[in-house]
């Protein structure tokens, strides 16, 4: 394993690191950090703090009841990238994972690099072009507000054909997989240690761009969708029942897409 932290020994934080392949963090790059903070604070009740000097630019962590939920970073003024939520998959060794990404047909865009003392990261795209992150946690092992309204509750890869890209992710993390839905539905659930952690859904060749979708738990999907529009966002898919509960697809004021979910009992 590549030495990242020096020889200070194993910390309590390191022992809580999540099982490789588990979605453990989600982050967003934006052009207007202050406006974005107001939107998600008004929608989910997030508070924010700056974790320390950031060599990659302005960055805050969102919290619920003092527990880390997600990260938001501000793009440099000259970067015209389209913002979007990025799902990070846990790894015990980001450097080795980056090598495997190359070998399996993916592309590493950033890293591996240390995010100060919080962890080590890689930003990459899979063979179909969907962006994702790899996170080797140290001080920050992942979201600690799991199950709470306003926290990430599920992650789904929307791609052209589920079975094709499944081979890539299984090579990286050894997922067990199970087909879900009806015979006409191209959907696969990914399992780690026998429990479902994420899904892959094939949307066919008409899909504009493969992407990972972050689902945030809410107490009332309909009320949250109305709140999105009040705060300057858009509802892209009206609230409707789904396999996991009531769900709505929305976008924030800068166009970053995410989903609201009221999980079924």
mmCIF file of C-alpha atoms in Angstrom:
data_model
loop_
_atom_site.group_PDB
_atom_site.id
_atom_site.type_symbol
_atom_site.label_atom_id
_atom_site.label_comp_id
_atom_site.label_asym_id
_atom_site.label_seq_id
_atom_site.Cartn_x
_atom_site.Cartn_y
_atom_site.Cartn_z
ATOM 1 C CA UNK A 1 0.000 0.000 0.000
ATOM 2 C CA UNK A 2 1.309 3.477 -0.876
ATOM 3 C CA UNK A 3 2.442 5.433 2.177
ATOM 4 C CA UNK A 4 0.314 8.569 2.420
ATOM 5 C CA UNK A 5 0.189 9.649 6.038
ATOM 6 C CA UNK A 6 3.699 9.011 7.298
ATOM 7 C CA UNK A 7 4.496 6.686 10.190
ATOM 8 C CA UNK A 8 2.219 8.098 12.869
ATOM 9 C CA UNK A 9 0.336 4.819 13.245
ATOM 10 C CA UNK A 10 -3.323 3.921 12.726
ATOM 11 C CA UNK A 11 -5.792 6.543 13.925
ATOM 12 C CA UNK A 12 -9.315 5.982 15.188
ATOM 13 C CA UNK A 13 -10.593 7.753 12.067
ATOM 14 C CA UNK A 14 -8.743 5.343 9.803
ATOM 15 C CA UNK A 15 -10.334 2.317 11.488
ATOM 16 C CA UNK A 16 -13.788 3.697 10.575
ATOM 17 C CA UNK A 17 -12.953 3.848 6.876
ATOM 18 C CA UNK A 18 -15.799 2.423 4.830
ATOM 19 C CA UNK A 19 -15.642 -0.821 2.886
ATOM 20 C CA UNK A 20 -14.113 -0.314 -0.599
ATOM 21 C CA UNK A 21 -16.738 0.346 -3.242
ATOM 22 C CA UNK A 22 -19.240 1.928 -0.844
ATOM 23 C CA UNK A 23 -20.396 5.432 -1.806
ATOM 24 C CA UNK A 24 -18.998 7.458 1.076
ATOM 25 C CA UNK A 25 -19.057 11.135 0.074
ATOM 26 C CA UNK A 26 -20.581 13.537 -2.416
ATOM 27 C CA UNK A 27 -19.346 16.950 -3.463
ATOM 28 C CA UNK A 28 -20.272 19.776 -5.795
ATOM 29 C CA UNK A 29 -18.243 22.332 -7.761
ATOM 30 C CA UNK A 30 -19.992 25.673 -8.332
ATOM 31 C CA UNK A 31 -19.351 29.146 -9.710
ATOM 32 C CA UNK A 32 -21.059 31.059 -6.881
ATOM 33 C CA UNK A 33 -20.353 29.449 -3.527
ATOM 34 C CA UNK A 34 -22.345 31.916 -1.414
ATOM 35 C CA UNK A 35 -25.522 31.557 -3.479
ATOM 36 C CA UNK A 36 -25.203 27.778 -3.507
ATOM 37 C CA UNK A 37 -24.797 27.701 0.276
ATOM 38 C CA UNK A 38 -28.009 29.710 0.633
ATOM 39 C CA UNK A 39 -29.912 27.357 -1.689
ATOM 40 C CA UNK A 40 -28.957 24.108 0.036
ATOM 41 C CA UNK A 41 -29.146 25.686 3.481
ATOM 42 C CA UNK A 42 -32.702 26.767 2.721
ATOM 43 C CA UNK A 43 -33.615 23.387 1.252
ATOM 44 C CA UNK A 44 -31.931 20.949 3.633
ATOM 45 C CA UNK A 45 -31.073 23.064 6.673
ATOM 46 C CA UNK A 46 -27.339 22.675 6.123
ATOM 47 C CA UNK A 47 -24.783 24.649 8.096
ATOM 48 C CA UNK A 48 -21.256 25.176 6.768
ATOM 49 C CA UNK A 49 -17.688 25.454 7.903
ATOM 50 C CA UNK A 50 -14.346 25.819 6.183
ATOM 51 C CA UNK A 51 -12.160 22.816 7.092
ATOM 52 C CA UNK A 52 -8.865 24.667 6.676
ATOM 53 C CA UNK A 53 -6.548 26.189 4.073
ATOM 54 C CA UNK A 54 -7.487 24.833 0.653
ATOM 55 C CA UNK A 55 -4.800 24.600 -1.987
ATOM 56 C CA UNK A 56 -7.535 23.704 -4.516
ATOM 57 C CA UNK A 57 -9.600 26.858 -3.880
ATOM 58 C CA UNK A 58 -12.550 27.921 -1.669
ATOM 59 C CA UNK A 59 -14.295 24.907 -0.148
ATOM 60 C CA UNK A 60 -16.825 24.274 2.615
ATOM 61 C CA UNK A 61 -18.278 21.207 4.270
ATOM 62 C CA UNK A 62 -22.012 21.058 4.859
ATOM 63 C CA UNK A 63 -23.230 19.698 8.188
ATOM 64 C CA UNK A 64 -26.447 18.567 9.872
ATOM 65 C CA UNK A 65 -26.448 18.685 13.671
ATOM 66 C CA UNK A 66 -22.663 19.025 13.496
ATOM 67 C CA UNK A 67 -22.221 15.933 11.291
ATOM 68 C CA UNK A 68 -20.480 16.138 7.925
ATOM 69 C CA UNK A 69 -22.878 15.682 4.995
ATOM 70 C CA UNK A 70 -21.279 16.878 1.749
ATOM 71 C CA UNK A 71 -18.685 19.214 0.286
ATOM 72 C CA UNK A 72 -19.037 22.275 -1.951
ATOM 73 C CA UNK A 73 -16.108 23.909 -3.740
ATOM 74 C CA UNK A 74 -15.928 27.054 -5.844
ATOM 75 C CA UNK A 75 -14.482 26.945 -9.360
ATOM 76 C CA UNK A 76 -11.941 29.559 -10.454
ATOM 77 C CA UNK A 77 -13.574 32.455 -12.355
ATOM 78 C CA UNK A 78 -11.945 31.384 -15.625
ATOM 79 C CA UNK A 79 -13.267 27.812 -15.447
ATOM 80 C CA UNK A 80 -16.525 27.405 -17.347
ATOM 81 C CA UNK A 81 -17.148 23.789 -16.361
ATOM 82 C CA UNK A 82 -20.708 22.567 -15.884
ATOM 83 C CA UNK A 83 -21.236 21.843 -12.197
ATOM 84 C CA UNK A 84 -22.627 18.559 -10.909
ATOM 85 C CA UNK A 85 -22.702 16.369 -7.847
ATOM 86 C CA UNK A 86 -19.859 13.834 -7.757
ATOM 87 C CA UNK A 87 -20.192 10.493 -5.974
ATOM 88 C CA UNK A 88 -17.037 9.251 -4.232
ATOM 89 C CA UNK A 89 -16.463 5.522 -3.780
ATOM 90 C CA UNK A 90 -14.445 4.374 -0.777
ATOM 91 C CA UNK A 91 -11.015 2.827 -1.289
ATOM 92 C CA UNK A 92 -8.229 1.551 0.954
ATOM 93 C CA UNK A 93 -5.613 2.755 -1.547
ATOM 94 C CA UNK A 94 -6.410 5.569 -3.962
ATOM 95 C CA UNK A 95 -3.111 5.153 -5.811
ATOM 96 C CA UNK A 96 -3.696 1.490 -6.627
ATOM 97 C CA UNK A 97 -7.296 2.262 -7.581
ATOM 98 C CA UNK A 98 -6.077 4.936 -10.022
ATOM 99 C CA UNK A 99 -3.825 2.371 -11.697
ATOM 100 C CA UNK A 100 -6.757 -0.016 -12.046
ATOM 101 C CA UNK A 101 -8.925 2.741 -13.538
ATOM 102 C CA UNK A 102 -6.310 3.208 -16.271
ATOM 103 C CA UNK A 103 -6.033 -0.535 -16.873
ATOM 104 C CA UNK A 104 -9.804 -1.036 -17.110
ATOM 105 C CA UNK A 105 -10.501 1.662 -19.682
ATOM 106 C CA UNK A 106 -11.344 4.637 -17.464
ATOM 107 C CA UNK A 107 -9.620 8.013 -17.364
ATOM 108 C CA UNK A 108 -8.030 9.674 -14.337
ATOM 109 C CA UNK A 109 -8.492 13.434 -14.509
ATOM 110 C CA UNK A 110 -7.189 14.506 -11.083
ATOM 111 C CA UNK A 111 -4.880 12.762 -8.639
ATOM 112 C CA UNK A 112 -4.106 10.725 -6.808
ATOM 113 C CA UNK A 113 -3.500 13.594 -4.405
ATOM 114 C CA UNK A 114 -3.841 14.365 -0.716
ATOM 115 C CA UNK A 115 -6.713 16.601 0.422
ATOM 116 C CA UNK A 116 -4.627 17.872 3.328
ATOM 117 C CA UNK A 117 -5.175 15.529 6.308
ATOM 118 C CA UNK A 118 -8.777 14.624 5.375
ATOM 119 C CA UNK A 119 -7.913 11.874 2.905
ATOM 120 C CA UNK A 120 -6.570 11.044 -0.512
ATOM 121 C CA UNK A 121 -8.625 11.370 -3.672
ATOM 122 C CA UNK A 122 -8.889 10.573 -7.346
ATOM 123 C CA UNK A 123 -11.312 12.124 -9.834
ATOM 124 C CA UNK A 124 -11.994 9.974 -12.869
ATOM 125 C CA UNK A 125 -14.451 9.012 -15.588
ATOM 126 C CA UNK A 126 -15.591 5.496 -16.412
ATOM 127 C CA UNK A 127 -15.404 4.103 -19.981
ATOM 128 C CA UNK A 128 -18.847 5.541 -20.798
ATOM 129 C CA UNK A 129 -17.859 9.021 -19.611
ATOM 130 C CA UNK A 130 -19.544 9.256 -16.190
ATOM 131 C CA UNK A 131 -17.496 11.221 -13.646
ATOM 132 C CA UNK A 132 -16.882 9.760 -10.191
ATOM 133 C CA UNK A 133 -14.433 10.055 -7.336
ATOM 134 C CA UNK A 134 -12.360 7.650 -5.274
ATOM 135 C CA UNK A 135 -11.833 8.521 -1.609
ATOM 136 C CA UNK A 136 -9.271 7.043 0.757
ATOM 137 C CA UNK A 137 -10.437 8.570 4.014
ATOM 138 C CA UNK A 138 -8.345 9.556 6.968
ATOM 139 C CA UNK A 139 -9.755 12.438 9.026
ATOM 140 C CA UNK A 140 -12.872 12.423 6.869
ATOM 141 C CA UNK A 141 -14.157 8.925 6.196
ATOM 142 C CA UNK A 142 -17.481 9.986 4.699
ATOM 143 C CA UNK A 143 -20.884 11.423 5.438
ATOM 144 C CA UNK A 144 -21.756 10.987 9.116
ATOM 145 C CA UNK A 145 -25.386 12.095 8.895
ATOM 146 C CA UNK A 146 -26.710 8.950 7.263
ATOM 147 C CA UNK A 147 -30.474 8.432 7.386
ATOM 148 C CA UNK A 148 -31.262 12.024 8.325
ATOM 149 C CA UNK A 149 -33.403 14.308 6.148
ATOM 150 C CA UNK A 150 -30.969 16.402 4.118
ATOM 151 C CA UNK A 151 -28.316 13.683 3.929
ATOM 152 C CA UNK A 152 -27.337 11.536 0.936
ATOM 153 C CA UNK A 153 -29.258 8.272 1.077
ATOM 154 C CA UNK A 154 -28.586 6.569 -2.278
ATOM 155 C CA UNK A 155 -26.382 6.800 -5.378
ATOM 156 C CA UNK A 156 -27.237 5.596 -8.871
ATOM 157 C CA UNK A 157 -25.192 5.544 -12.051
ATOM 158 C CA UNK A 158 -27.296 6.460 -15.085
ATOM 159 C CA UNK A 159 -25.522 5.225 -18.216
ATOM 160 C CA UNK A 160 -26.177 3.920 -21.726
ATOM 161 C CA UNK A 161 -26.122 0.191 -20.945
ATOM 162 C CA UNK A 162 -25.798 -1.155 -17.407
ATOM 163 C CA UNK A 163 -24.127 -4.484 -18.194
ATOM 164 C CA UNK A 164 -21.328 -2.868 -20.207
ATOM 165 C CA UNK A 165 -20.126 -0.443 -17.532
ATOM 166 C CA UNK A 166 -20.757 -2.980 -14.749
ATOM 167 C CA UNK A 167 -17.615 -4.840 -15.823
ATOM 168 C CA UNK A 168 -15.517 -1.749 -15.137
ATOM 169 C CA UNK A 169 -16.814 -1.168 -11.600
ATOM 170 C CA UNK A 170 -16.665 -4.853 -10.697
ATOM 171 C CA UNK A 171 -12.998 -4.921 -11.755
ATOM 172 C CA UNK A 172 -12.307 -1.963 -9.446
ATOM 173 C CA UNK A 173 -14.275 -2.996 -6.364
ATOM 174 C CA UNK A 174 -15.390 -6.604 -6.779
ATOM 175 C CA UNK A 175 -19.076 -5.784 -6.471
ATOM 176 C CA UNK A 176 -21.667 -8.504 -6.309
ATOM 177 C CA UNK A 177 -24.504 -7.553 -8.650
ATOM 178 C CA UNK A 178 -28.174 -8.350 -8.992
ATOM 179 C CA UNK A 179 -30.599 -7.444 -11.781
ATOM 180 C CA UNK A 180 -33.571 -5.461 -10.501
ATOM 181 C CA UNK A 181 -36.900 -4.298 -11.856
ATOM 182 C CA UNK A 182 -38.869 -5.929 -14.649
ATOM 183 C CA UNK A 183 -37.525 -7.850 -17.633
ATOM 184 C CA UNK A 184 -37.821 -4.639 -19.676
ATOM 185 C CA UNK A 185 -35.776 -2.604 -17.190
ATOM 186 C CA UNK A 186 -32.004 -2.336 -17.561
ATOM 187 C CA UNK A 187 -31.094 -1.947 -13.889
ATOM 188 C CA UNK A 188 -28.521 -3.584 -11.627
ATOM 189 C CA UNK A 189 -28.000 -3.242 -7.873
ATOM 190 C CA UNK A 190 -24.425 -3.284 -6.579
ATOM 191 C CA UNK A 191 -23.745 -5.125 -3.315
ATOM 192 C CA UNK A 192 -20.826 -4.936 -0.884
ATOM 193 C CA UNK A 193 -20.588 -7.608 1.808
ATOM 194 C CA UNK A 194 -24.095 -8.745 0.901
ATOM 195 C CA UNK A 195 -25.788 -5.355 1.282
ATOM 196 C CA UNK A 196 -26.981 -3.031 -1.514
ATOM 197 C CA UNK A 197 -24.913 0.153 -1.754
ATOM 198 C CA UNK A 198 -25.657 1.625 -5.198
ATOM 199 C CA UNK A 199 -27.290 0.919 -8.546
ATOM 200 C CA UNK A 200 -26.597 1.158 -12.265
ATOM 201 C CA UNK A 201 -29.453 2.024 -14.613
ATOM 202 C CA UNK A 202 -29.216 1.805 -18.381
ATOM 203 C CA UNK A 203 -31.112 4.615 -20.115
ATOM 204 C CA UNK A 204 -30.260 3.704 -23.719
ATOM 205 C CA UNK A 205 -28.399 5.576 -26.472
ATOM 206 C CA UNK A 206 -30.677 8.627 -26.241
ATOM 207 C CA UNK A 207 -29.121 9.555 -22.867
ATOM 208 C CA UNK A 208 -27.382 12.927 -23.169
ATOM 209 C CA UNK A 209 -24.568 12.228 -20.720
ATOM 210 C CA UNK A 210 -23.839 9.324 -18.333
ATOM 211 C CA UNK A 211 -23.682 10.519 -14.730
ATOM 212 C CA UNK A 212 -23.892 9.491 -11.101
ATOM 213 C CA UNK A 213 -27.075 10.691 -9.388
ATOM 214 C CA UNK A 214 -27.122 11.573 -5.679
ATOM 215 C CA UNK A 215 -30.413 11.058 -3.814
ATOM 216 C CA UNK A 216 -31.013 13.158 -0.683
ATOM 217 C CA UNK A 217 -33.483 12.029 1.964
ATOM 218 C CA UNK A 218 -36.336 14.444 2.752
ATOM 219 C CA UNK A 219 -39.331 14.251 5.055
ATOM 220 C CA UNK A 220 -41.774 15.361 2.331
ATOM 221 C CA UNK A 221 -40.822 15.170 -1.359
ATOM 222 C CA UNK A 222 -43.683 17.376 -2.570
ATOM 223 C CA UNK A 223 -42.908 20.128 -0.077
ATOM 224 C CA UNK A 224 -39.181 19.902 -0.818
ATOM 225 C CA UNK A 225 -39.811 20.160 -4.577
ATOM 226 C CA UNK A 226 -41.859 23.310 -4.038
ATOM 227 C CA UNK A 227 -39.067 24.689 -1.882
ATOM 228 C CA UNK A 228 -36.576 24.061 -4.705
ATOM 229 C CA UNK A 229 -38.486 26.423 -7.001
ATOM 230 C CA UNK A 230 -38.914 29.008 -4.238
ATOM 231 C CA UNK A 231 -35.133 29.044 -3.798
ATOM 232 C CA UNK A 232 -34.408 29.501 -7.503
ATOM 233 C CA UNK A 233 -33.981 25.884 -8.621
ATOM 234 C CA UNK A 234 -36.075 23.810 -11.030
ATOM 235 C CA UNK A 235 -38.157 20.649 -10.818
ATOM 236 C CA UNK A 236 -37.137 18.384 -13.716
ATOM 237 C CA UNK A 237 -39.262 15.403 -12.748
ATOM 238 C CA UNK A 238 -42.403 15.892 -10.683
ATOM 239 C CA UNK A 239 -42.769 13.952 -7.420
ATOM 240 C CA UNK A 240 -43.890 10.404 -8.116
ATOM 241 C CA UNK A 241 -43.770 6.968 -6.471
ATOM 242 C CA UNK A 242 -40.734 4.820 -7.247
ATOM 243 C CA UNK A 243 -39.293 1.456 -6.163
ATOM 244 C CA UNK A 244 -37.454 3.029 -3.196
ATOM 245 C CA UNK A 245 -40.117 5.560 -2.226
ATOM 246 C CA UNK A 246 -41.484 8.889 -3.430
ATOM 247 C CA UNK A 247 -38.926 10.713 -5.573
ATOM 248 C CA UNK A 248 -38.447 13.938 -7.554
ATOM 249 C CA UNK A 249 -35.630 14.983 -9.891
ATOM 250 C CA UNK A 250 -34.539 18.611 -9.430
ATOM 251 C CA UNK A 251 -31.742 21.052 -10.238
ATOM 252 C CA UNK A 252 -30.159 23.823 -8.194
ATOM 253 C CA UNK A 253 -29.837 27.429 -9.516
ATOM 254 C CA UNK A 254 -26.614 26.589 -11.381
ATOM 255 C CA UNK A 255 -28.151 23.509 -12.987
ATOM 256 C CA UNK A 256 -26.599 20.740 -10.873
ATOM 257 C CA UNK A 257 -29.049 17.831 -10.920
ATOM 258 C CA UNK A 258 -29.943 15.705 -7.885
ATOM 259 C CA UNK A 259 -32.929 13.787 -6.566
ATOM 260 C CA UNK A 260 -35.169 14.135 -3.533
ATOM 261 C CA UNK A 261 -36.309 10.885 -1.917
ATOM 262 C CA UNK A 262 -38.691 9.993 0.853
ATOM 263 C CA UNK A 263 -37.627 6.421 1.471
ATOM 264 C CA UNK A 264 -40.336 3.788 1.665
ATOM 265 C CA UNK A 265 -40.698 2.201 5.117
#
